Amino acid sequence: MKYRLLACGSALVMAAALSACSSSSDGADEAGGVTTVDVWLMRDSVSAAFQKEFVKGFEAQHPDIKVKVQIQEWDGIGQKITAALASNDAPDVIEAGNTQVAQFAESGGLLDLSDKKDELNGKDWLKGLAEPGSYKGKQYGIPYYAANRVVIYRTDLFEKAGVDAASITTREQWIAATTKLNKGGTQGIYLPGQLWYALGGFIWDEGGDFATESGGSWKGALDSPEALRGMEFYAQLQALGKGPKDSDEDDPPQAEVMAQGQVAQVISTPGGANVVMENNPELKGKLGFFPIPGKTAGTPGAVFTGGSDLVVPAAAGHPDEALTFIKELTGDAWQKKLAVAMSYVPNRTTLASSVAGDPGASAMAVGAANGHATPNTPGWAAVEAENPIKDYMTAVLTGKNAAKEAAKASADITRAMNAGS
C-alpha cells in the first residue's frame, strides 16, 4: 500500500475517549458496566472530523461501550503490530493494510472471523480486500475501505484532439485515443517504466499473475504467456509518452510532471488530481477520470486494490465489543459516509452507488469490481523489498529479450518468496 503511511504522533482531539499514543490495552471494564474498546487506526486513513462523528455516533448507539482510538504511523507499523500480537497487551481492533494480513495471521496472533462473514455481508465484499484478508482458508481481516488506480486525464487536451473519454472502454480504444493525443508536443500518456502495480492489472487481465502456488511452494510467473502479454501491452502504452524507463511514479513525481501542462493522461489514484492542481492551479476544472479500460467493453481493466482491513488480535481483552465496533464501521450507514467523506471505495460492491457524485471515487468503484491483490502469502513482503519486477520492466522497455528477462525475474521472485520456508 504504497500511497499510505501512519503511528503515534500528536493526539487527535476526537471524542472524550480519544487518547494519545500509549501501550495498547487499558480497556478494562469501567465503573457502571462500561467497556472501553482500544482501537488502532492509521494516520490519514480517515479525517479527524469523520472519526469524531463515528465515535460519537457509535457511543450513542452503544452506551455500554466507549472507544479509545490511537493513531498509528504506517512507517514501521508491521513490527509494531507483530510485537503487540505477541504480547498480552494488544489492542482490541487494529487497522491493517490489506496485503499485511497474511503476515500477521501466520503468527497465530489474530482471531479467526470466518463465522462472521454472513453477518457482515461477506458475499458482497470487494475481492481485492477480502482475499488478502484471508489466510489458509480462514478469514482474519474484515474489509474496511479500498482505493485503486484510475486514469486521470486533461479534459481540454482530449477536446482539442477530438477524443471523447466516455467512448474509451477497451484497451484497443485506449491505445487509439492515446496515439491521437500523442502529438504536437503533448504526451499521450506519462507512464514511467516501473509502475508495476499498473503492470499487474494488465497481467491479471490476461489471466496471469506475479506468482503461482503449488504444493505449498510459490513460483514466479512473469515468464508465463499471459504475463508476457501483459508486459507487451504495458510497453505499447508506455511508448506513447516520454515517461522514464528506469524509474517509478515517484521519480520524478508524476503529478508534478502532469502539472507542467504537456501530459494528457496518467495512471493514479484520484487523489493525484489534487496534487496536479496544487502544482498548477490553472488546471482546476480541466481534469477528469475514467476507469482503466479492460480487454472488452463489458469488463473494466483489472486493478490492484489497496486499502485496509480490520483485524482482532487473539489477545484482545474485549473481542465481543471489538466485533460490535467492526460491524458498525463496516456496515451500510458508516461505509456510505466514509466513502463520501474520503472519496474511498466502500468495502462492498453493493455500495458503489454511494460515491456516484464523486467523479474520481466513482471511477475507482467501477475498477474495484475487478480488483486484485498481490500473492496472498507472507513471503510476498520479501519480493517487494528487493522488487525484481521493476528491473524486469526496465530491461524489457530498453530493448532486452522479454522472455529471458521474465525468466530471470521469475527466478528471483521464487527465491524471495520461499526463502523463509
mmCIF file of N, CA and C in Angstrom, residues 194-274:
data_model
loop_
_atom_site.group_PDB
_atom_site.id
_atom_site.type_symbol
_atom_site.label_atom_id
_atom_site.label_comp_id
_atom_site.label_asym_id
_atom_site.label_seq_id
_atom_site.Cartn_x
_atom_site.Cartn_y
_atom_site.Cartn_z
ATOM 1 N N GLN A 194 8.473 1.782 -14.439
ATOM 2 C CA GLN A 194 8.445 0.831 -13.326
ATOM 3 C C GLN A 194 7.157 0.916 -12.495
ATOM 4 N N LEU A 195 6.056 1.304 -13.100
ATOM 5 C CA LEU A 195 4.780 1.347 -12.385
ATOM 6 C C LEU A 195 4.200 -0.068 -12.358
ATOM 7 N N TRP A 196 4.747 -0.884 -11.467
ATOM 8 C CA TRP A 196 4.472 -2.316 -11.507
ATOM 9 C C TRP A 196 3.060 -2.657 -11.073
ATOM 10 N N TYR A 197 2.413 -1.785 -10.298
ATOM 11 C CA TYR A 197 1.010 -2.040 -9.949
ATOM 12 C C TYR A 197 0.137 -2.011 -11.209
ATOM 13 N N ALA A 198 0.436 -1.060 -12.116
ATOM 14 C CA ALA A 198 -0.313 -0.999 -13.372
ATOM 15 C C ALA A 198 -0.024 -2.236 -14.228
ATOM 16 N N LEU A 199 1.242 -2.651 -14.264
ATOM 17 C CA LEU A 199 1.581 -3.880 -14.984
ATOM 18 C C LEU A 199 0.773 -5.054 -14.440
ATOM 19 N N GLY A 200 0.645 -5.126 -13.122
ATOM 20 C CA GLY A 200 -0.136 -6.210 -12.523
ATOM 21 C C GLY A 200 -1.541 -6.278 -13.078
ATOM 22 N N GLY A 201 -2.176 -5.115 -13.262
ATOM 23 C CA GLY A 201 -3.518 -5.098 -13.822
ATOM 24 C C GLY A 201 -3.561 -5.695 -15.213
ATOM 25 N N PHE A 202 -2.585 -5.348 -16.046
ATOM 26 C CA PHE A 202 -2.555 -5.869 -17.411
ATOM 27 C C PHE A 202 -2.293 -7.379 -17.419
ATOM 28 N N ILE A 203 -1.455 -7.828 -16.493
ATOM 29 C CA ILE A 203 -1.187 -9.269 -16.376
ATOM 30 C C ILE A 203 -2.436 -10.010 -15.921
ATOM 31 N N TRP A 204 -3.133 -9.478 -14.925
ATOM 32 C CA TRP A 204 -4.367 -10.120 -14.450
ATOM 33 C C TRP A 204 -5.423 -10.147 -15.538
ATOM 34 N N ASP A 205 -5.482 -9.091 -16.352
ATOM 35 C CA ASP A 205 -6.428 -9.073 -17.473
ATOM 36 C C ASP A 205 -6.191 -10.238 -18.424
ATOM 37 N N GLU A 206 -4.938 -10.624 -18.551
ATOM 38 C CA GLU A 206 -4.587 -11.714 -19.466
ATOM 39 C C GLU A 206 -4.752 -13.090 -18.826
ATOM 40 N N GLY A 207 -5.086 -13.113 -17.536
ATOM 41 C CA GLY A 207 -5.247 -14.387 -16.844
ATOM 42 C C GLY A 207 -3.994 -14.854 -16.140
ATOM 43 N N GLY A 208 -2.968 -13.991 -16.060
ATOM 44 C CA GLY A 208 -1.719 -14.361 -15.398
ATOM 45 C C GLY A 208 -1.627 -13.799 -14.001
ATOM 46 N N ASP A 209 -0.447 -13.916 -13.393
ATOM 47 C CA ASP A 209 -0.207 -13.396 -12.053
ATOM 48 C C ASP A 209 1.293 -13.225 -11.869
ATOM 49 N N PHE A 210 1.678 -12.575 -10.783
ATOM 50 C CA PHE A 210 3.103 -12.412 -10.476
ATOM 51 C C PHE A 210 3.732 -13.731 -10.051
ATOM 52 N N ALA A 211 2.943 -14.573 -9.376
ATOM 53 C CA ALA A 211 3.456 -15.849 -8.877
ATOM 54 C C ALA A 211 2.288 -16.799 -8.697
ATOM 55 N N THR A 212 2.582 -18.090 -8.719
ATOM 56 C CA THR A 212 1.548 -19.106 -8.524
ATOM 57 C C THR A 212 2.016 -20.083 -7.447
ATOM 58 N N GLU A 213 1.042 -20.711 -6.801
ATOM 59 C CA GLU A 213 1.337 -21.640 -5.716
ATOM 60 C C GLU A 213 1.039 -23.066 -6.134
ATOM 61 N N SER A 214 1.887 -23.978 -5.736
ATOM 62 C CA SER A 214 1.663 -25.400 -5.979
ATOM 63 C C SER A 214 2.326 -26.199 -4.866
ATOM 64 N N GLY A 215 1.549 -26.998 -4.188
ATOM 65 C CA GLY A 215 2.095 -27.849 -3.138
ATOM 66 C C GLY A 215 2.726 -27.096 -1.990
ATOM 67 N N GLY A 216 2.218 -25.899 -1.710
ATOM 68 C CA GLY A 216 2.742 -25.117 -0.607
ATOM 69 C C GLY A 216 3.950 -24.267 -0.941
ATOM 70 N N SER A 217 4.425 -24.343 -2.190
ATOM 71 C CA SER A 217 5.556 -23.524 -2.630
ATOM 72 C C SER A 217 5.097 -22.537 -3.688
ATOM 73 N N TRP A 218 5.771 -21.408 -3.716
ATOM 74 C CA TRP A 218 5.429 -20.366 -4.681
ATOM 75 C C TRP A 218 6.482 -20.306 -5.783
ATOM 76 N N LYS A 219 6.013 -19.961 -6.984
ATOM 77 C CA LYS A 219 6.905 -19.878 -8.135
ATOM 78 C C LYS A 219 6.584 -18.602 -8.915
ATOM 79 N N GLY A 220 7.612 -17.820 -9.197
ATOM 80 C CA GLY A 220 7.428 -16.624 -10.010
ATOM 81 C C GLY A 220 6.814 -16.962 -11.350
ATOM 82 N N ALA A 221 5.925 -16.093 -11.852
ATOM 83 C CA ALA A 221 5.182 -16.416 -13.070
ATOM 84 C C ALA A 221 5.220 -15.306 -14.114
ATOM 85 N N LEU A 222 6.196 -14.406 -14.027
ATOM 86 C CA LEU A 222 6.297 -13.356 -15.031
ATOM 87 C C LEU A 222 6.645 -13.909 -16.412
ATOM 88 N N ASP A 223 7.159 -15.128 -16.464
ATOM 89 C CA ASP A 223 7.522 -15.724 -17.747
ATOM 90 C C ASP A 223 6.403 -16.553 -18.361
ATOM 91 N N SER A 224 5.216 -16.512 -17.773
ATOM 92 C CA SER A 224 4.081 -17.221 -18.385
ATOM 93 C C SER A 224 3.621 -16.458 -19.622
ATOM 94 N N PRO A 225 2.994 -17.135 -20.573
ATOM 95 C CA PRO A 225 2.493 -16.434 -21.771
ATOM 96 C C PRO A 225 1.551 -15.292 -21.420
ATOM 97 N N GLU A 226 0.719 -15.494 -20.401
ATOM 98 C CA GLU A 226 -0.239 -14.459 -20.013
ATOM 99 C C GLU A 226 0.482 -13.214 -19.485
ATOM 100 N N ALA A 227 1.460 -13.424 -18.612
ATOM 101 C CA ALA A 227 2.187 -12.292 -18.042
ATOM 102 C C ALA A 227 3.000 -11.568 -19.109
ATOM 103 N N LEU A 228 3.550 -12.309 -20.038
ATOM 104 C CA LEU A 228 4.309 -11.681 -21.125
ATOM 105 C C LEU A 228 3.406 -10.821 -21.999
ATOM 106 N N ARG A 229 2.169 -11.252 -22.214
ATOM 107 C CA ARG A 229 1.225 -10.433 -22.980
ATOM 108 C C ARG A 229 0.891 -9.146 -22.218
ATOM 109 N N GLY A 230 0.786 -9.254 -20.886
ATOM 110 C CA GLY A 230 0.549 -8.059 -20.087
ATOM 111 C C GLY A 230 1.686 -7.065 -20.214
ATOM 112 N N MET A 231 2.931 -7.544 -20.193
ATOM 113 C CA MET A 231 4.089 -6.681 -20.345
ATOM 114 C C MET A 231 4.138 -6.078 -21.747
ATOM 115 N N GLU A 232 3.741 -6.848 -22.727
ATOM 116 C CA GLU A 232 3.722 -6.342 -24.107
ATOM 117 C C GLU A 232 2.772 -5.154 -24.229
ATOM 118 N N PHE A 233 1.605 -5.256 -23.599
ATOM 119 C CA PHE A 233 0.667 -4.133 -23.654
ATOM 120 C C PHE A 233 1.225 -2.930 -22.906
ATOM 121 N N TYR A 234 1.851 -3.172 -21.755
ATOM 122 C CA TYR A 234 2.455 -2.074 -20.992
ATOM 123 C C TYR A 234 3.454 -1.318 -21.865
ATOM 124 N N ALA A 235 4.300 -2.052 -22.571
ATOM 125 C CA ALA A 235 5.320 -1.423 -23.411
ATOM 126 C C ALA A 235 4.677 -0.612 -24.527
ATOM 127 N N GLN A 236 3.601 -1.126 -25.099
ATOM 128 C CA GLN A 236 2.900 -0.420 -26.166
ATOM 129 C C GLN A 236 2.340 0.908 -25.652
ATOM 130 N N LEU A 237 1.750 0.884 -24.473
ATOM 131 C CA LEU A 237 1.170 2.091 -23.902
ATOM 132 C C LEU A 237 2.255 3.066 -23.456
ATOM 133 N N GLN A 238 3.296 2.543 -22.841
ATOM 134 C CA GLN A 238 4.365 3.396 -22.313
ATOM 135 C C GLN A 238 5.072 4.171 -23.420
ATOM 136 N N ALA A 239 5.111 3.606 -24.600
ATOM 137 C CA ALA A 239 5.780 4.246 -25.731
ATOM 138 C C ALA A 239 5.035 5.479 -26.238
ATOM 139 N N LEU A 240 3.808 5.688 -25.797
ATOM 140 C CA LEU A 240 3.000 6.820 -26.268
ATOM 141 C C LEU A 240 3.158 8.033 -25.353
ATOM 142 N N GLY A 241 4.344 8.200 -24.832
ATOM 143 C CA GLY A 241 4.697 9.328 -23.984
ATOM 144 C C GLY A 241 6.183 9.304 -23.734
ATOM 145 N N LYS A 242 6.636 10.162 -22.846
ATOM 146 C CA LYS A 242 8.064 10.291 -22.587
ATOM 147 C C LYS A 242 8.429 9.887 -21.155
ATOM 148 N N GLY A 243 7.657 9.002 -20.581
ATOM 149 C CA GLY A 243 7.958 8.553 -19.232
ATOM 150 C C GLY A 243 9.303 7.865 -19.170
ATOM 151 N N PRO A 244 10.075 8.069 -18.099
ATOM 152 C CA PRO A 244 11.380 7.400 -17.972
ATOM 153 C C PRO A 244 11.207 5.894 -17.869
ATOM 154 N N LYS A 245 12.115 5.165 -18.473
ATOM 155 C CA LYS A 245 12.012 3.707 -18.482
ATOM 156 C C LYS A 245 12.646 3.066 -17.241
ATOM 157 N N ASP A 246 13.370 3.859 -16.458
ATOM 158 C CA ASP A 246 14.144 3.284 -15.361
ATOM 159 C C ASP A 246 13.745 3.818 -13.984
ATOM 160 N N SER A 247 12.508 4.318 -13.848
ATOM 161 C CA SER A 247 12.062 4.796 -12.539
ATOM 162 C C SER A 247 10.555 4.630 -12.409
ATOM 163 N N ASP A 248 10.058 4.865 -11.191
ATOM 164 C CA ASP A 248 8.631 4.680 -10.959
ATOM 165 C C ASP A 248 7.909 6.023 -10.896
ATOM 166 N N GLU A 249 6.674 6.015 -10.402
ATOM 167 C CA GLU A 249 5.840 7.215 -10.432
ATOM 168 C C GLU A 249 6.295 8.294 -9.457
ATOM 169 N N ASP A 250 7.236 7.962 -8.581
ATOM 170 C CA ASP A 250 7.715 8.936 -7.603
ATOM 171 C C ASP A 250 9.009 9.620 -8.024
ATOM 172 N N ASP A 251 9.594 9.247 -9.146
ATOM 173 C CA ASP A 251 10.906 9.760 -9.535
ATOM 174 C C ASP A 251 10.953 10.042 -11.042
ATOM 175 N N PRO A 252 10.554 11.264 -11.463
ATOM 176 C CA PRO A 252 10.009 12.357 -10.645
ATOM 177 C C PRO A 252 8.536 12.102 -10.324
ATOM 178 N N PRO A 253 7.963 12.822 -9.347
ATOM 179 C CA PRO A 253 6.552 12.633 -9.031
ATOM 180 C C PRO A 253 5.684 12.905 -10.253
ATOM 181 N N GLN A 254 4.897 11.916 -10.663
ATOM 182 C CA GLN A 254 4.181 12.046 -11.919
ATOM 183 C C GLN A 254 3.129 13.157 -11.889
ATOM 184 N N ALA A 255 2.561 13.450 -10.715
ATOM 185 C CA ALA A 255 1.589 14.539 -10.638
ATOM 186 C C ALA A 255 2.261 15.877 -10.962
ATOM 187 N N GLU A 256 3.506 16.027 -10.542
ATOM 188 C CA GLU A 256 4.230 17.260 -10.848
ATOM 189 C C GLU A 256 4.545 17.345 -12.335
ATOM 190 N N VAL A 257 4.818 16.214 -12.958
ATOM 191 C CA VAL A 257 5.064 16.201 -14.402
ATOM 192 C C VAL A 257 3.788 16.592 -15.143
ATOM 193 N N MET A 258 2.656 16.026 -14.741
ATOM 194 C CA MET A 258 1.394 16.371 -15.394
ATOM 195 C C MET A 258 1.063 17.844 -15.210
ATOM 196 N N ALA A 259 1.424 18.399 -14.084
ATOM 197 C CA ALA A 259 1.132 19.803 -13.803
ATOM 198 C C ALA A 259 1.866 20.752 -14.738
ATOM 199 N N GLN A 260 2.923 20.263 -15.379
ATOM 200 C CA GLN A 260 3.688 21.128 -16.283
ATOM 201 C C GLN A 260 2.928 21.439 -17.572
ATOM 202 N N GLY A 261 1.862 20.658 -17.844
ATOM 203 C CA GLY A 261 0.954 21.045 -18.917
ATOM 204 C C GLY A 261 1.029 20.282 -20.216
ATOM 205 N N GLN A 262 1.969 19.361 -20.377
ATOM 206 C CA GLN A 262 2.096 18.670 -21.658
ATOM 207 C C GLN A 262 1.700 17.198 -21.596
ATOM 208 N N VAL A 263 1.024 16.781 -20.543
ATOM 209 C CA VAL A 263 0.651 15.380 -20.367
ATOM 210 C C VAL A 263 -0.863 15.237 -20.415
ATOM 211 N N ALA A 264 -1.346 14.341 -21.266
ATOM 212 C CA ALA A 264 -2.790 14.162 -21.426
ATOM 213 C C ALA A 264 -3.380 13.200 -20.402
ATOM 214 N N GLN A 265 -2.576 12.206 -19.928
ATOM 215 C CA GLN A 265 -3.102 11.193 -19.019
ATOM 216 C C GLN A 265 -2.007 10.695 -18.085
ATOM 217 N N VAL A 266 -2.413 10.277 -16.910
ATOM 218 C CA VAL A 266 -1.564 9.483 -16.016
ATOM 219 C C VAL A 266 -2.440 8.414 -15.373
ATOM 220 N N ILE A 267 -1.800 7.361 -14.891
ATOM 221 C CA ILE A 267 -2.490 6.320 -14.123
ATOM 222 C C ILE A 267 -2.179 6.579 -12.659
ATOM 223 N N SER A 268 -3.214 6.825 -11.859
ATOM 224 C CA SER A 268 -3.002 7.244 -10.485
ATOM 225 C C SER A 268 -4.268 7.013 -9.671
ATOM 226 N N THR A 269 -4.153 7.059 -8.353
ATOM 227 C CA THR A 269 -5.350 7.168 -7.536
ATOM 228 C C THR A 269 -5.920 8.563 -7.767
ATOM 229 N N PRO A 270 -7.239 8.751 -7.614
ATOM 230 C CA PRO A 270 -7.842 10.052 -7.904
ATOM 231 C C PRO A 270 -7.245 11.214 -7.127
ATOM 232 N N GLY A 271 -6.720 10.931 -5.942
ATOM 233 C CA GLY A 271 -6.105 11.998 -5.162
ATOM 234 C C GLY A 271 -4.946 12.667 -5.873
ATOM 235 N N GLY A 272 -4.377 11.988 -6.856
ATOM 236 C CA GLY A 272 -3.305 12.597 -7.633
ATOM 237 C C GLY A 272 -3.745 13.854 -8.353
ATOM 238 N N ALA A 273 -5.032 13.957 -8.684
ATOM 239 C CA ALA A 273 -5.546 15.159 -9.351
ATOM 240 C C ALA A 273 -5.392 16.377 -8.459
ATOM 241 N N ASN A 274 -5.574 16.203 -7.159
ATOM 242 C CA ASN A 274 -5.413 17.327 -6.238
ATOM 243 C C ASN A 274 -3.974 17.826 -6.229
#
